[in-house]
């Protein structure tokens, strides 16, 4: 006699992620966490962008989140709740243009962006002569800098609040400078209505110190002095002198604590940024009240409908702002 097997629906597998604290021990505020995943069928390059975004959101994200085609949004919500996940970043390609949706869990709002252009981490690294990605740079979350969003309407204000809350807040009085190793920059162009997304590493370089001395301090290798008459020749040898001209063009800071072996509190250091990717050019096209559902409170391609709503549409945007800040 044939045996009948009970087929049980497979739920989303619990992601393997390093356990992180839910509350900041200094500020007492809840630490935002995220899931980055794709919806529907996406090309290989967009799948790689998903992995690059996961790395950008470290350490408060599920780097090894396991997803399957049959998983729906409810499956992700069921896993997100116990883990304290506050935001979803969802990639999709419904038509010819890829989309990125940024949502606040569990009740929204949801911001939908068109990805006009994007470059993967591998593309950015390939274009650089000296790519730089130090070990341990992803152990701390990046700083977030937003530029150009203050001159827009309520929809841009909501966008600002959403991105500000997607990364942990910092306290300038207690933050350790050594933990500030990355920065995410979002710049809004009022003419083109496009948002440039860039991801940089932060490097401090002491001013007035030659490259040879810096390498000696970093590597602890004994230099070859056999062909030199004096130790001073090692420092002043042509071609390896001071880089003061480059330092003058960079932003300089006076450190209050020592950072590493090179940058001392008594010295001035130059702040230098190096892009590590990924990069994206985004266009905000829609804002929904709920989590990928609910009323549309902003639409870039339905201006007439938005204007007919009048104050009612602005009230919905204000409500969404309050919900985003409260959560």
CSV table of C-alpha atoms in Angstrom, one decimal:
chain,number,residue,atom,x,y,z
A,1,UNK,CA,0.0,0.0,0.0
A,2,UNK,CA,1.3,3.4,-0.9
A,3,UNK,CA,2.4,5.7,1.9
A,4,UNK,CA,1.3,9.3,2.0
A,5,UNK,CA,3.9,11.8,3.1
A,6,UNK,CA,2.9,14.9,5.0
A,7,UNK,CA,4.4,17.9,3.2
A,8,UNK,CA,5.1,20.7,5.6
A,9,UNK,CA,5.7,24.2,4.3
A,10,UNK,CA,9.3,25.2,4.8
A,11,UNK,CA,9.6,28.5,6.5
A,12,UNK,CA,12.5,30.9,6.0
A,13,UNK,CA,15.7,29.5,7.6
A,14,UNK,CA,17.0,31.4,10.5
A,15,UNK,CA,20.0,33.5,9.3
A,16,UNK,CA,23.4,32.8,10.7
A,17,UNK,CA,24.4,36.1,12.3
A,18,UNK,CA,26.7,37.1,15.0
A,19,UNK,CA,24.7,38.0,18.1
A,20,UNK,CA,24.6,41.7,18.6
A,21,UNK,CA,23.2,43.8,21.5
A,22,UNK,CA,19.7,45.1,21.0
A,23,UNK,CA,20.3,48.3,23.1
A,24,UNK,CA,23.3,50.6,23.1
A,25,UNK,CA,24.9,50.3,26.5
A,26,UNK,CA,25.9,54.0,26.4
A,27,UNK,CA,22.8,55.8,25.0
A,28,UNK,CA,20.2,53.2,26.0
A,29,UNK,CA,18.6,53.5,22.6
A,30,UNK,CA,17.5,50.5,20.5
A,31,UNK,CA,20.1,49.6,17.9
A,32,UNK,CA,18.6,49.4,14.3
A,33,UNK,CA,19.1,46.1,12.5
A,34,UNK,CA,18.4,45.2,8.9
A,35,UNK,CA,17.6,42.4,6.4
A,36,UNK,CA,18.8,42.9,2.8
A,37,UNK,CA,17.2,40.5,0.4
A,38,UNK,CA,15.7,40.4,-3.1
A,39,UNK,CA,12.2,39.8,-4.4
A,40,UNK,CA,11.4,37.9,-7.5
A,41,UNK,CA,13.8,36.9,-10.2
A,42,UNK,CA,16.9,39.2,-10.4
A,43,UNK,CA,20.0,39.1,-12.6
A,44,UNK,CA,23.4,38.0,-11.2
A,45,UNK,CA,24.7,41.6,-11.0
A,46,UNK,CA,21.8,42.7,-8.9
A,47,UNK,CA,22.2,39.6,-6.7
A,48,UNK,CA,25.8,40.7,-6.1
A,49,UNK,CA,24.7,44.2,-5.3
A,50,UNK,CA,22.5,42.6,-2.6
A,51,UNK,CA,25.6,41.0,-1.1
A,52,UNK,CA,27.5,44.2,-1.3
A,53,UNK,CA,24.7,46.1,0.5
A,54,UNK,CA,24.7,43.5,3.2
A,55,UNK,CA,28.4,44.1,3.8
A,56,UNK,CA,27.7,47.9,3.9
A,57,UNK,CA,25.1,47.4,6.6
A,58,UNK,CA,27.4,45.4,8.9
A,59,UNK,CA,27.6,44.6,11.7
A,60,UNK,CA,23.9,45.0,12.5
A,61,UNK,CA,22.6,42.9,9.6
A,62,UNK,CA,22.2,39.2,8.6
A,63,UNK,CA,25.2,38.7,6.3
A,64,UNK,CA,24.3,35.1,5.6
A,65,UNK,CA,20.5,35.4,5.4
A,66,UNK,CA,19.2,32.4,3.5
A,67,UNK,CA,16.2,33.1,1.2
A,68,UNK,CA,14.2,31.1,-1.2
A,69,UNK,CA,11.9,32.0,-4.0
A,70,UNK,CA,8.8,30.6,-2.3
A,71,UNK,CA,9.4,32.8,0.8
A,72,UNK,CA,7.0,35.7,1.0
A,73,UNK,CA,7.2,38.9,3.0
A,74,UNK,CA,5.4,37.4,6.0
A,75,UNK,CA,8.1,34.8,6.3
A,76,UNK,CA,10.7,37.5,6.6
A,77,UNK,CA,8.6,39.3,9.2
A,78,UNK,CA,8.2,36.2,11.3
A,79,UNK,CA,12.0,35.9,11.5
A,80,UNK,CA,12.6,39.6,11.9
A,81,UNK,CA,10.5,40.1,15.0
A,82,UNK,CA,12.4,37.9,17.4
A,83,UNK,CA,15.7,39.2,16.1
A,84,UNK,CA,14.8,42.8,16.6
A,85,UNK,CA,15.1,43.7,12.9
A,86,UNK,CA,13.9,47.2,12.2
A,87,UNK,CA,14.4,47.7,8.5
A,88,UNK,CA,14.1,45.8,5.2
A,89,UNK,CA,16.1,46.7,2.1
A,90,UNK,CA,14.6,44.8,-0.8
A,91,UNK,CA,16.0,44.6,-4.4
A,92,UNK,CA,13.8,43.7,-7.4
A,93,UNK,CA,13.6,44.2,-11.1
A,94,UNK,CA,9.9,44.4,-12.1
A,95,UNK,CA,10.6,45.9,-15.5
A,96,UNK,CA,13.7,47.3,-17.2
A,97,UNK,CA,14.8,49.4,-14.2
A,98,UNK,CA,15.9,47.8,-10.9
A,99,UNK,CA,14.2,49.0,-7.7
A,100,UNK,CA,15.3,49.3,-4.1
A,101,UNK,CA,12.6,49.5,-1.4
A,102,UNK,CA,13.6,50.6,2.1
A,103,UNK,CA,10.9,49.8,4.7
A,104,UNK,CA,10.4,50.2,8.4
A,105,UNK,CA,9.2,47.1,10.1
A,106,UNK,CA,6.6,45.9,11.0
A,107,UNK,CA,4.1,48.6,9.8
A,108,UNK,CA,6.0,50.8,7.4
A,109,UNK,CA,6.3,53.2,5.8
A,110,UNK,CA,8.0,52.0,2.6
A,111,UNK,CA,10.2,54.1,0.3
A,112,UNK,CA,10.6,52.9,-3.3
A,113,UNK,CA,13.6,54.0,-5.4
A,114,UNK,CA,14.6,53.4,-9.0
A,115,UNK,CA,18.2,52.4,-9.4
A,116,UNK,CA,19.3,54.5,-12.4
A,117,UNK,CA,22.9,53.3,-12.2
A,118,UNK,CA,25.0,51.2,-9.9
A,119,UNK,CA,28.5,49.8,-9.5
A,120,UNK,CA,29.5,46.8,-7.5
A,121,UNK,CA,32.4,46.7,-5.0
A,122,UNK,CA,34.5,44.7,-7.5
A,123,UNK,CA,34.0,47.4,-10.1
A,124,UNK,CA,35.1,50.2,-7.7
A,125,UNK,CA,38.1,48.2,-6.6
A,126,UNK,CA,39.1,47.4,-10.2
A,127,UNK,CA,39.1,51.1,-11.1
A,128,UNK,CA,41.6,52.0,-8.3
A,129,UNK,CA,45.3,51.9,-8.5
A,130,UNK,CA,45.7,51.2,-4.7
A,131,UNK,CA,42.4,49.8,-3.3
A,132,UNK,CA,42.2,49.9,0.5
A,133,UNK,CA,40.0,47.8,2.8
A,134,UNK,CA,41.7,47.3,6.2
A,135,UNK,CA,40.9,44.2,8.3
A,136,UNK,CA,38.2,44.9,10.9
A,137,UNK,CA,36.7,47.9,9.0
A,138,UNK,CA,33.3,46.3,9.1
A,139,UNK,CA,33.3,45.6,12.9
A,140,UNK,CA,31.6,48.9,13.5
A,141,UNK,CA,28.7,50.6,11.7
A,142,UNK,CA,29.3,53.4,9.2
A,143,UNK,CA,28.6,57.1,9.8
A,144,UNK,CA,25.8,58.5,7.8
A,145,UNK,CA,26.0,61.9,6.1
A,146,UNK,CA,23.0,63.4,4.1
A,147,UNK,CA,23.4,66.5,1.9
A,148,UNK,CA,20.9,68.5,-0.1
A,149,UNK,CA,17.7,67.0,1.5
A,150,UNK,CA,16.8,70.1,3.5
A,151,UNK,CA,15.6,72.1,0.4
A,152,UNK,CA,12.9,69.7,-0.6
A,153,UNK,CA,9.4,68.9,0.5
A,154,UNK,CA,7.9,66.5,3.1
A,155,UNK,CA,8.8,63.4,1.1
A,156,UNK,CA,12.5,64.3,1.3
A,157,UNK,CA,12.2,65.0,5.1
A,158,UNK,CA,10.7,61.5,5.5
A,159,UNK,CA,13.6,60.1,3.3
A,160,UNK,CA,16.1,61.8,5.6
A,161,UNK,CA,14.5,60.4,8.8
A,162,UNK,CA,14.4,56.9,7.2
A,163,UNK,CA,18.1,56.9,6.4
A,164,UNK,CA,19.1,58.5,9.6
A,165,UNK,CA,17.3,55.7,11.6
A,166,UNK,CA,18.7,52.9,9.5
A,167,UNK,CA,22.1,53.2,11.2
A,168,UNK,CA,22.9,53.6,14.9
A,169,UNK,CA,23.0,57.1,16.3
A,170,UNK,CA,26.3,58.3,17.8
A,171,UNK,CA,27.1,60.4,20.8
A,172,UNK,CA,29.9,62.8,20.0
A,173,UNK,CA,30.9,62.9,23.7
A,174,UNK,CA,31.4,59.2,24.1
A,175,UNK,CA,32.1,57.8,20.6
A,176,UNK,CA,35.5,56.2,20.1
A,177,UNK,CA,37.3,57.8,17.1
A,178,UNK,CA,39.0,54.5,16.3
A,179,UNK,CA,35.5,53.0,15.6
A,180,UNK,CA,34.8,55.6,12.9
A,181,UNK,CA,36.3,53.8,9.9
A,182,UNK,CA,33.5,54.1,7.3
A,183,UNK,CA,31.0,56.6,6.0
A,184,UNK,CA,27.9,56.4,3.9
A,185,UNK,CA,27.2,59.6,1.9
A,186,UNK,CA,23.8,60.4,0.3
A,187,UNK,CA,23.7,63.5,-1.8
A,188,UNK,CA,20.4,64.9,-3.3
A,189,UNK,CA,20.5,66.9,-6.5
A,190,UNK,CA,17.6,69.3,-6.6
A,191,UNK,CA,17.8,69.8,-10.4
A,192,UNK,CA,17.9,66.1,-11.4
A,193,UNK,CA,16.1,64.8,-8.3
A,194,UNK,CA,18.6,62.0,-8.1
A,195,UNK,CA,20.3,60.7,-5.0
A,196,UNK,CA,24.0,59.6,-5.1
A,197,UNK,CA,24.8,56.8,-2.7
A,198,UNK,CA,28.5,56.4,-1.9
A,199,UNK,CA,30.4,54.3,0.6
A,200,UNK,CA,33.9,55.3,1.8
A,201,UNK,CA,36.6,54.2,4.2
A,202,UNK,CA,38.1,56.8,6.5
A,203,UNK,CA,41.9,57.1,6.8
A,204,UNK,CA,43.9,59.3,9.1
A,205,UNK,CA,47.4,60.3,8.0
A,206,UNK,CA,49.8,62.3,10.2
A,207,UNK,CA,50.9,65.6,8.6
A,208,UNK,CA,54.6,66.3,8.1
A,209,UNK,CA,55.7,62.6,8.3
A,210,UNK,CA,57.4,61.1,5.3
A,211,UNK,CA,56.0,58.0,3.6
A,212,UNK,CA,59.1,56.0,4.5
A,213,UNK,CA,58.7,56.7,8.2
A,214,UNK,CA,55.0,55.8,8.1
A,215,UNK,CA,55.7,52.4,6.4
A,216,UNK,CA,58.5,51.8,9.0
A,217,UNK,CA,56.0,52.4,11.8
A,218,UNK,CA,53.3,50.2,10.2
A,219,UNK,CA,55.4,47.2,9.2
A,220,UNK,CA,58.2,47.2,11.8
A,221,UNK,CA,60.6,46.0,9.2
A,222,UNK,CA,64.3,47.0,9.7
A,223,UNK,CA,65.2,49.3,6.7
A,224,UNK,CA,68.2,48.6,4.5
A,225,UNK,CA,70.8,51.2,5.4
A,226,UNK,CA,73.9,49.7,3.8
A,227,UNK,CA,74.1,52.2,1.0
A,228,UNK,CA,73.4,55.2,3.2
A,229,UNK,CA,76.1,57.3,5.0
A,230,UNK,CA,73.7,58.5,7.7
A,231,UNK,CA,70.3,57.6,9.2
A,232,UNK,CA,69.0,61.1,8.1
A,233,UNK,CA,69.5,60.1,4.5
A,234,UNK,CA,66.8,57.4,5.0
A,235,UNK,CA,64.3,60.2,5.9
A,236,UNK,CA,65.3,62.9,3.4
A,237,UNK,CA,66.1,60.7,0.4
A,238,UNK,CA,64.7,62.3,-2.8
A,239,UNK,CA,61.3,60.9,-3.9
A,240,UNK,CA,60.3,59.9,-0.4
A,241,UNK,CA,60.2,63.2,1.4
A,242,UNK,CA,57.3,64.9,3.2
A,243,UNK,CA,53.8,64.9,1.6
A,244,UNK,CA,53.0,68.3,3.1
A,245,UNK,CA,51.6,69.6,-0.2
A,246,UNK,CA,49.0,66.8,-0.3
A,247,UNK,CA,48.2,67.3,3.4
A,248,UNK,CA,47.4,71.0,2.9
A,249,UNK,CA,44.7,70.2,0.4
A,250,UNK,CA,43.1,67.7,2.7
A,251,UNK,CA,40.9,68.4,5.7
A,252,UNK,CA,43.0,68.3,8.8
A,253,UNK,CA,41.9,67.6,12.4
A,254,UNK,CA,43.5,67.7,15.9
A,255,UNK,CA,43.0,64.4,17.7
A,256,UNK,CA,42.1,64.3,21.3
A,257,UNK,CA,43.2,60.7,21.7
A,258,UNK,CA,45.8,58.4,20.0
A,259,UNK,CA,44.6,56.4,17.1
A,260,UNK,CA,46.8,53.6,16.1
A,261,UNK,CA,50.6,53.8,16.1
A,262,UNK,CA,50.9,56.8,13.7
A,263,UNK,CA,48.3,59.3,14.7
A,264,UNK,CA,49.0,60.9,18.1
A,265,UNK,CA,46.9,63.3,20.1
A,266,UNK,CA,49.6,65.9,20.0
A,267,UNK,CA,49.8,65.9,16.2
A,268,UNK,CA,47.5,67.1,13.4
A,269,UNK,CA,46.2,64.5,11.0
A,270,UNK,CA,44.7,64.6,7.5
A,271,UNK,CA,41.4,63.0,7.0
A,272,UNK,CA,41.2,61.1,3.7
A,273,UNK,CA,38.3,59.2,2.2
A,274,UNK,CA,38.6,56.3,-0.3
A,275,UNK,CA,35.6,54.8,-2.0
A,276,UNK,CA,35.1,51.1,-1.3
A,277,UNK,CA,31.7,50.6,-2.9
A,278,UNK,CA,29.0,49.9,-3.8
A,279,UNK,CA,27.7,53.0,-5.4
A,280,UNK,CA,24.2,53.8,-6.6
A,281,UNK,CA,22.2,56.6,-8.3
A,282,UNK,CA,18.7,56.5,-7.0
A,283,UNK,CA,15.4,58.3,-7.8
A,284,UNK,CA,12.6,58.3,-5.2
A,285,UNK,CA,9.4,57.3,-7.0
A,286,UNK,CA,6.9,56.3,-4.3
A,287,UNK,CA,6.2,56.3,-0.6
A,288,UNK,CA,3.6,53.9,0.8
A,289,UNK,CA,2.0,54.1,4.3
A,290,UNK,CA,2.4,50.4,5.2
A,291,UNK,CA,5.0,47.7,4.6
A,292,UNK,CA,4.9,47.4,0.8
A,293,UNK,CA,1.2,48.2,1.0
A,294,UNK,CA,-1.3,50.8,2.0
A,295,UNK,CA,-2.1,54.2,0.6
A,296,UNK,CA,0.4,55.9,-1.7
A,297,UNK,CA,1.3,59.2,0.1
A,298,UNK,CA,3.9,60.3,-2.6
A,299,UNK,CA,4.3,59.4,-6.2
A,300,UNK,CA,6.9,60.9,-8.6
A,301,UNK,CA,4.9,59.9,-11.7
A,302,UNK,CA,1.4,60.8,-10.4
A,303,UNK,CA,1.9,64.5,-9.6
A,304,UNK,CA,-1.8,65.3,-10.4
A,305,UNK,CA,-3.1,62.8,-7.9
A,306,UNK,CA,-0.7,64.1,-5.2
A,307,UNK,CA,-1.8,67.7,-5.8
A,308,UNK,CA,-5.5,66.8,-5.6
A,309,UNK,CA,-4.9,65.2,-2.2
A,310,UNK,CA,-3.7,68.6,-0.9
A,311,UNK,CA,-3.3,68.9,2.8
A,312,UNK,CA,-4.5,65.3,3.3
A,313,UNK,CA,-1.4,64.0,1.5
A,314,UNK,CA,0.8,66.2,3.7
A,315,UNK,CA,-0.9,64.9,6.8
A,316,UNK,CA,-0.2,61.3,5.8
A,317,UNK,CA,3.5,62.2,5.2
A,318,UNK,CA,3.7,63.8,8.7
A,319,UNK,CA,2.1,60.7,10.2
A,320,UNK,CA,4.6,58.5,8.5
A,321,UNK,CA,7.4,60.7,9.8
A,322,UNK,CA,6.1,60.4,13.3
A,323,UNK,CA,5.8,56.6,13.0
A,324,UNK,CA,9.3,56.3,11.6
A,325,UNK,CA,10.8,58.4,14.5
A,326,UNK,CA,8.7,56.6,17.2
A,327,UNK,CA,9.7,53.2,16.1
